[in-house]
XYZ file of C-alpha atoms in Angstrom:
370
model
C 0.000 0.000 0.000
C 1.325 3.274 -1.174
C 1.802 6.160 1.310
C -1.718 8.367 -0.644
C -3.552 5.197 0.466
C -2.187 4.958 4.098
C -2.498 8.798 4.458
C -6.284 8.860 3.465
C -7.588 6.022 5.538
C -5.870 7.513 8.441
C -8.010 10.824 7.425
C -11.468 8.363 7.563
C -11.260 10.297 4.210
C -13.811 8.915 1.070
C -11.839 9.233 -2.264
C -15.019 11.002 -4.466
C -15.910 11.448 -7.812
C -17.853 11.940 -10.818
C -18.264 8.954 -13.931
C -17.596 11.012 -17.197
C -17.271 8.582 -19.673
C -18.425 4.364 -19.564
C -17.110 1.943 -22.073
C -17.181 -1.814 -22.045
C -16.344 -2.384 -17.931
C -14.403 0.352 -17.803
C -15.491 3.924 -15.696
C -13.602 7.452 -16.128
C -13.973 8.959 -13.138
C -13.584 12.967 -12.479
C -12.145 13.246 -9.105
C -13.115 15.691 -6.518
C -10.856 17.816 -5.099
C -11.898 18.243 -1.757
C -10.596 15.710 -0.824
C -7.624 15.210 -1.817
C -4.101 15.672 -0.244
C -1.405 18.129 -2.071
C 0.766 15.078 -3.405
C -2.820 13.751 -5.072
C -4.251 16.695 -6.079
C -2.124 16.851 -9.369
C -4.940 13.552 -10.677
C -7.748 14.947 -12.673
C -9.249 11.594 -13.756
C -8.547 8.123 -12.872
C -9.589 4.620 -15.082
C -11.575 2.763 -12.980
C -13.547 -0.766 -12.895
C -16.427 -1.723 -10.759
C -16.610 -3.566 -7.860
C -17.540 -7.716 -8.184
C -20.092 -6.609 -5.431
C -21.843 -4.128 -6.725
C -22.206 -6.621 -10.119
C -24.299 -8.899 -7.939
C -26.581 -6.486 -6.268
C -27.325 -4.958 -9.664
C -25.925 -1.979 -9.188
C -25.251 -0.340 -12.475
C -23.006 2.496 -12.842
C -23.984 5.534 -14.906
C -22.229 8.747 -16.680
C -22.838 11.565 -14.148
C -22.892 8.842 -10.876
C -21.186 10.463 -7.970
C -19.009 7.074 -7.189
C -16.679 6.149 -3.991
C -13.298 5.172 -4.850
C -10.977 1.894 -2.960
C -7.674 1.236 -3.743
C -6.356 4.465 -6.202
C -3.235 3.355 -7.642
C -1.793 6.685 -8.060
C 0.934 5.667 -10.440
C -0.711 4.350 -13.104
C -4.124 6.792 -12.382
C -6.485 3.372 -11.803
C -8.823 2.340 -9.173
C -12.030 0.729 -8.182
C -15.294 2.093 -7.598
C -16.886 0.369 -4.066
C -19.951 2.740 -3.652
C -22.442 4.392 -6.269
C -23.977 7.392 -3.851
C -28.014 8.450 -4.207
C -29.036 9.933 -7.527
C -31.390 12.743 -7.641
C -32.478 12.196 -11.209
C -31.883 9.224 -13.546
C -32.821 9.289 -17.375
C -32.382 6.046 -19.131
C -32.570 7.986 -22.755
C -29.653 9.106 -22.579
C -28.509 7.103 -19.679
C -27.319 10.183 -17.377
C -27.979 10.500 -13.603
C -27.707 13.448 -11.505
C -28.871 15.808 -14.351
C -29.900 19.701 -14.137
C -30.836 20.506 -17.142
C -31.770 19.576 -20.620
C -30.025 21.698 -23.849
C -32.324 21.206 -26.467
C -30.640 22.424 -29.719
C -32.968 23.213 -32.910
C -31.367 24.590 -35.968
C -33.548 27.345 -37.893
C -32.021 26.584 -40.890
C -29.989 23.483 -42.894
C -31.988 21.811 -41.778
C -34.890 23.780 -41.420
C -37.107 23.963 -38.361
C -39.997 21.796 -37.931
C -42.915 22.584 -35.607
C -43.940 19.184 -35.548
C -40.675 17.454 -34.496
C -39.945 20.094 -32.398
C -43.040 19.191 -30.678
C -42.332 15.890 -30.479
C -38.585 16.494 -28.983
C -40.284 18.844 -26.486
C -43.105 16.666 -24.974
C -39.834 14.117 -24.007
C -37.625 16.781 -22.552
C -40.674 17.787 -20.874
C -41.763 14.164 -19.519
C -37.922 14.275 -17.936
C -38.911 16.737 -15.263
C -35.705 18.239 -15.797
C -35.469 21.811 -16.472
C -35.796 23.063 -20.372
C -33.604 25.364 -22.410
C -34.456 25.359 -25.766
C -31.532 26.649 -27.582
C -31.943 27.644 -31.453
C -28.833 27.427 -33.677
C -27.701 28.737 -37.006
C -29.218 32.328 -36.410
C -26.927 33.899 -39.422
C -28.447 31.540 -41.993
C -31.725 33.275 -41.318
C -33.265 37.129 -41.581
C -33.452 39.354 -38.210
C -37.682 39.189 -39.400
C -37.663 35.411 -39.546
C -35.981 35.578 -36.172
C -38.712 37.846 -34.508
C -41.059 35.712 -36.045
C -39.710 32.476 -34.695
C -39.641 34.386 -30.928
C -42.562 35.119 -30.989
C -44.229 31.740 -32.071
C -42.213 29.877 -29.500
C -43.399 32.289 -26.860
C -46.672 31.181 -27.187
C -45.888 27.780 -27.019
C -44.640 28.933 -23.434
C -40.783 28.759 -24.329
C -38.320 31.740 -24.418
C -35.200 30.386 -26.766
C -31.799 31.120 -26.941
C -30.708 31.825 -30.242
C -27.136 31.298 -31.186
C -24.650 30.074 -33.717
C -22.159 28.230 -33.437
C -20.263 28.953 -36.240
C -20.195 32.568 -36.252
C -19.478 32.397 -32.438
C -22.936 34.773 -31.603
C -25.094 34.272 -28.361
C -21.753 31.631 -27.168
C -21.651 34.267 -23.961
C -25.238 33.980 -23.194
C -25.511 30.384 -23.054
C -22.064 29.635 -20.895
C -23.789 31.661 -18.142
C -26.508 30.167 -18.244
C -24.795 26.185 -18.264
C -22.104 27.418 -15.289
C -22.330 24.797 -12.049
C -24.649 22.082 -13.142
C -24.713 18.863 -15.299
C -26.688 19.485 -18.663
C -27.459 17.152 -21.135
C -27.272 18.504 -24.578
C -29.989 16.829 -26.899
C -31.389 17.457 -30.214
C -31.764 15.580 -34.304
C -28.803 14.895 -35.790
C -27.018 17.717 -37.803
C -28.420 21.011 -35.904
C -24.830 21.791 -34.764
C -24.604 20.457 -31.077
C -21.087 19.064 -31.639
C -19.882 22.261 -33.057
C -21.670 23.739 -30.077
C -19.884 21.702 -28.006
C -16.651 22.714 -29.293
C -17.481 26.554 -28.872
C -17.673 25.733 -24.874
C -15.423 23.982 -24.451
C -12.920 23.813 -26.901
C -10.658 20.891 -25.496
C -13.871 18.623 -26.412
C -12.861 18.344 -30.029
C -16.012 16.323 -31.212
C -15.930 15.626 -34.934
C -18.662 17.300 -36.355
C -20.619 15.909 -39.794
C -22.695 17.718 -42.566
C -26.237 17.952 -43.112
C -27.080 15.427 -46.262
C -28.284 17.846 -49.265
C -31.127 15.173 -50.494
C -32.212 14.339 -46.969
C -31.793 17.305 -44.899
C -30.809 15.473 -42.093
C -27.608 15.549 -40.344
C -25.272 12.412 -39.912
C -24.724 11.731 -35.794
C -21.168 12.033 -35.261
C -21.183 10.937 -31.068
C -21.286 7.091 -29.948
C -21.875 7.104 -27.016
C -22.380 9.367 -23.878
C -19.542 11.518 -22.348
C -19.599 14.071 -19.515
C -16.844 17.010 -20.583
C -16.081 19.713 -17.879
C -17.148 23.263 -19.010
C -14.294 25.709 -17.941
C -15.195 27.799 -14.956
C -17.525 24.596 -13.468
C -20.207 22.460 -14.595
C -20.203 19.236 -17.010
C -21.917 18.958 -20.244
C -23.392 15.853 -21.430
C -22.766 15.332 -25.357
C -25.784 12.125 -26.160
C -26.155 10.527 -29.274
C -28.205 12.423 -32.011
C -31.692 10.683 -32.716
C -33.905 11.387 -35.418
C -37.108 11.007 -33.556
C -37.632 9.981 -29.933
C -40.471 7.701 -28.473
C -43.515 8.670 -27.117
C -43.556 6.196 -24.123
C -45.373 8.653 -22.199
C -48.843 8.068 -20.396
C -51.737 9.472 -22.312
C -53.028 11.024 -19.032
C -50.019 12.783 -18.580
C -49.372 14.398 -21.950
C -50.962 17.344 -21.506
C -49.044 18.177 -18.746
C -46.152 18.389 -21.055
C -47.381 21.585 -23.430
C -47.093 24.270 -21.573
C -50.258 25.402 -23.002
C -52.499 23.202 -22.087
C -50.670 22.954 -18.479
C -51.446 26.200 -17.915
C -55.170 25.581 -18.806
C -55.098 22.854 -16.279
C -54.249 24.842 -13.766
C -56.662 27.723 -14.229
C -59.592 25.466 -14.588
C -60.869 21.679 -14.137
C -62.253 19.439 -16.660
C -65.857 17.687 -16.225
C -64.506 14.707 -16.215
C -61.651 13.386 -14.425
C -60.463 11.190 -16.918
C -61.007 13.692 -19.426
C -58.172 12.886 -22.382
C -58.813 16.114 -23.559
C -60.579 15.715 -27.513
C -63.903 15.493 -27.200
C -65.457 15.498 -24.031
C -67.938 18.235 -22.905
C -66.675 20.899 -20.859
C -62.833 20.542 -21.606
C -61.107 22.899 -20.196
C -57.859 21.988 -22.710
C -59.618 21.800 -26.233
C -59.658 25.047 -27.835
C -58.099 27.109 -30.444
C -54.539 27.230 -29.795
C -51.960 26.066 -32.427
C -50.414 23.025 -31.588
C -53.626 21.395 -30.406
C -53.921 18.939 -33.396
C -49.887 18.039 -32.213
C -51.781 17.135 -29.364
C -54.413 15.043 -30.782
C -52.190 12.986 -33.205
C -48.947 12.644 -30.620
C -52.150 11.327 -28.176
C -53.154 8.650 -30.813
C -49.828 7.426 -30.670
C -49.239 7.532 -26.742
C -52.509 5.170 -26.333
C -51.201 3.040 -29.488
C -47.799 2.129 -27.734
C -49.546 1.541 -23.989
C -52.587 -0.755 -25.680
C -49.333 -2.653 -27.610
C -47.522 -2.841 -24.246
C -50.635 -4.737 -22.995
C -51.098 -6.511 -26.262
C -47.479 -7.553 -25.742
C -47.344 -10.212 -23.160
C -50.502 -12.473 -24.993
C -48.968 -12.011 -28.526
C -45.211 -13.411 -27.508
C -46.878 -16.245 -25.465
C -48.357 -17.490 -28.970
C -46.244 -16.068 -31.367
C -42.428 -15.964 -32.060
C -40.489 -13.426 -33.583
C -38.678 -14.436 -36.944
C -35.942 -12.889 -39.096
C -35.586 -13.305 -42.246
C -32.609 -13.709 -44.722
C -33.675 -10.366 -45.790
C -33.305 -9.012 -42.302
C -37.102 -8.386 -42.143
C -39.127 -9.030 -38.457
C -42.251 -10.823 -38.589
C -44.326 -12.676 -35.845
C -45.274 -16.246 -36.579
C -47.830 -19.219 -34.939
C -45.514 -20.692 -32.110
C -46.253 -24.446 -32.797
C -47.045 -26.761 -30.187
C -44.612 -28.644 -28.558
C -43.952 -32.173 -30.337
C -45.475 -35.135 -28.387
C -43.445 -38.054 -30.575
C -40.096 -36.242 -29.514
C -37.525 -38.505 -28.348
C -36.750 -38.508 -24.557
C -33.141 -38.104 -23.474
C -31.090 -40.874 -21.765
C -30.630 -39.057 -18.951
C -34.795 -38.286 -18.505
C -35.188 -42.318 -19.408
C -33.030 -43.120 -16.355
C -34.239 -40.759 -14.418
C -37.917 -42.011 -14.439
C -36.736 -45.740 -13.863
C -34.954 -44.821 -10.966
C -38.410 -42.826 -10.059
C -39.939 -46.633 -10.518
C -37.760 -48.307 -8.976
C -37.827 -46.097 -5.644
C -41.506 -46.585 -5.523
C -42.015 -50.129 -5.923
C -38.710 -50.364 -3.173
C -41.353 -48.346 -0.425
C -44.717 -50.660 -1.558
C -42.320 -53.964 -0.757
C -40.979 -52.347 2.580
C -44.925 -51.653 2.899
C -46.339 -55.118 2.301
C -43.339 -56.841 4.671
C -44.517 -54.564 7.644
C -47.823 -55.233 7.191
């Protein structure tokens, strides 16, 4: 045991830190340093694996887990992580815990904005609980009335944006303020800019950034996998992988809860009904005339769709199977019933003669006593 070891346990000193980065069974960890000692306090980061214990309980071990550290080996920066500490938030989509704040990043232009999947991006930012910044890039590409325009849509939506861009380096300021001290997760389609983003905070990041497809319009995602990356001055910024569209796994109770419009409905008056969905029940206090109410009505269709197939789910696999074919297409097929003629092992066939043979051993022993 080196001397840093023997000097922190006779401290009663827990070696903290931060996951900023998981791949395979392997755990960067941020360190803390509060508490360490002047000859440790030149250690950033240090590799770490996971505890054989913590395997068998189940404990998994996210980016942004505040982790207890055994054993730092301070020569070749490794340890083991003994201890993942309470999370105050956990997202599984990204997988992040201990999360502020969600960055949602919209381009205005290349590709251009749409209302619909910017609902749609919304409505799971919102289900998160987390707070929302919605964060518009590539503000040059587009005219100062187009920009007005765009404010003051959103604001009725109930959403005050931060417009930027990235590559001319405008409204950079505004948004470092506003990220300083707290873990963010940046989110958003592919090809809006968040890696370039990314880059403007904090340069040292250098994520490669792709181009926006001319037939599709849609960006290429150019990040793997989740990574925490330190934003200078404090606070970590979560770079997840870019997604085209995300799920609506939401309740269909709940979904009006996440527009801000009809939230704020809900809270100035009550609907007849309390189990009121909100489309065409009498006395509604949600259903009216404001614009994204047929987002509503369709992204509602789809909420009840996917909780009637998680029902569905359980009865369908219990008769069906799921087949690929050579063509890598997924299809459900009749599960057939399980053949009567098949042979029996060996192993089964001895099995059930020793069975036999037991039993007719205890009727002898019977008959003799009697």
């Amino acid at each position: 045991m080196n001397y840093a070891t023997t000097n922190q346990q006779e401290n009663n000193t827990e070696l903290l830190g931060t996951v900023t980065a998981v791949q395979a069974n392997f755990y960067r960890v941020r360190l803390a340093n509060g508490n360490l000692s002047t000859k440790e306090s030149s250690f950033q980061y240090l590799l770490c694996t996971r505890r054989t214990r913590l395997k068998k309980i189940g404990q998994k071990v996210m980016v942004g887990d505040r982790v207890v550290i055994e054993e730092p080996d301070w020569q070749d920066a490794r340890g083991a992580i003994s201890q993942v500490l309470p999370r105050k938030t956990e997202l599984q989509r990204p997988p992040v815990a201990n999360a502020d704040r969600i960055l949602l990043v919209f381009a205005v232009a290349e590709p251009a904005l749409d209302p619909w999947q910017l609902s749609r991006f919304l409505i799971e930012a919102e289900s998160t609980n987390l707070e929302l910044c919605l964060c518009l890039n590539k503000c040059d590409l587009i005219t100062e009335e187009v920009r007005k325009q765009w404010q003051s849509r959103l604001k009725d939506w109930g959403y005050k944006p931060v417009l930027i861009s990235a590559k001319q380096q405008q409204g950079i300021e505004q948004l470092f303020q506003l990220l300083q001290g707290t873990i963010t997760i940046v989110a958003g389609p592919s090809g809006v800019g968040k890696s370039s983003l990314i880059n403007q905070l904090i340069p040292d990041a250098s994520l490669r950034v792709g181009e926006v497809s001319g037939k599709l319009q849609r960006g290429r995602h150019t990040t793997r996998h989740v990574e925490l990356f330190e934003l200078p001055g404090g606070g970590l910024l979560a770079d997840s992988p870019g997604f085209n569209q995300p799920d609506l796994t939401c309740e269909p109770m709940q979904l009006a809860w996440y527009f801000p419009e009809a939230r704020e409905r809900l809270q100035q008056g009550i609907c007849q009904f309390g189990d009121c969905l909100h489309r065409d029940e009498p006395n509604c206090v949600v259903r009216g005339d404001w614009e994204r109410y047929e987002y509503y009505r369709e992204f509602l269709e789809k909420a009840i769709a996917y909780q009637k197939n998680l029902q569905d789910t359980p009865d369908e696999e219990s008769h069906t199977k799921l087949k690929v074919k050579r063509s890598g297409k997924a299809q459900y097929e009749p599960r057939l019933a399980t053949k009567k003629y098949r042979r029996r092992s060996r192993r089964h066939k001895h099995q059930s003669l020793q069975d036999i043979y037991s039993d007719r051993s205890v009727d002898d022993l019977d008959e003799d006593f009697i």
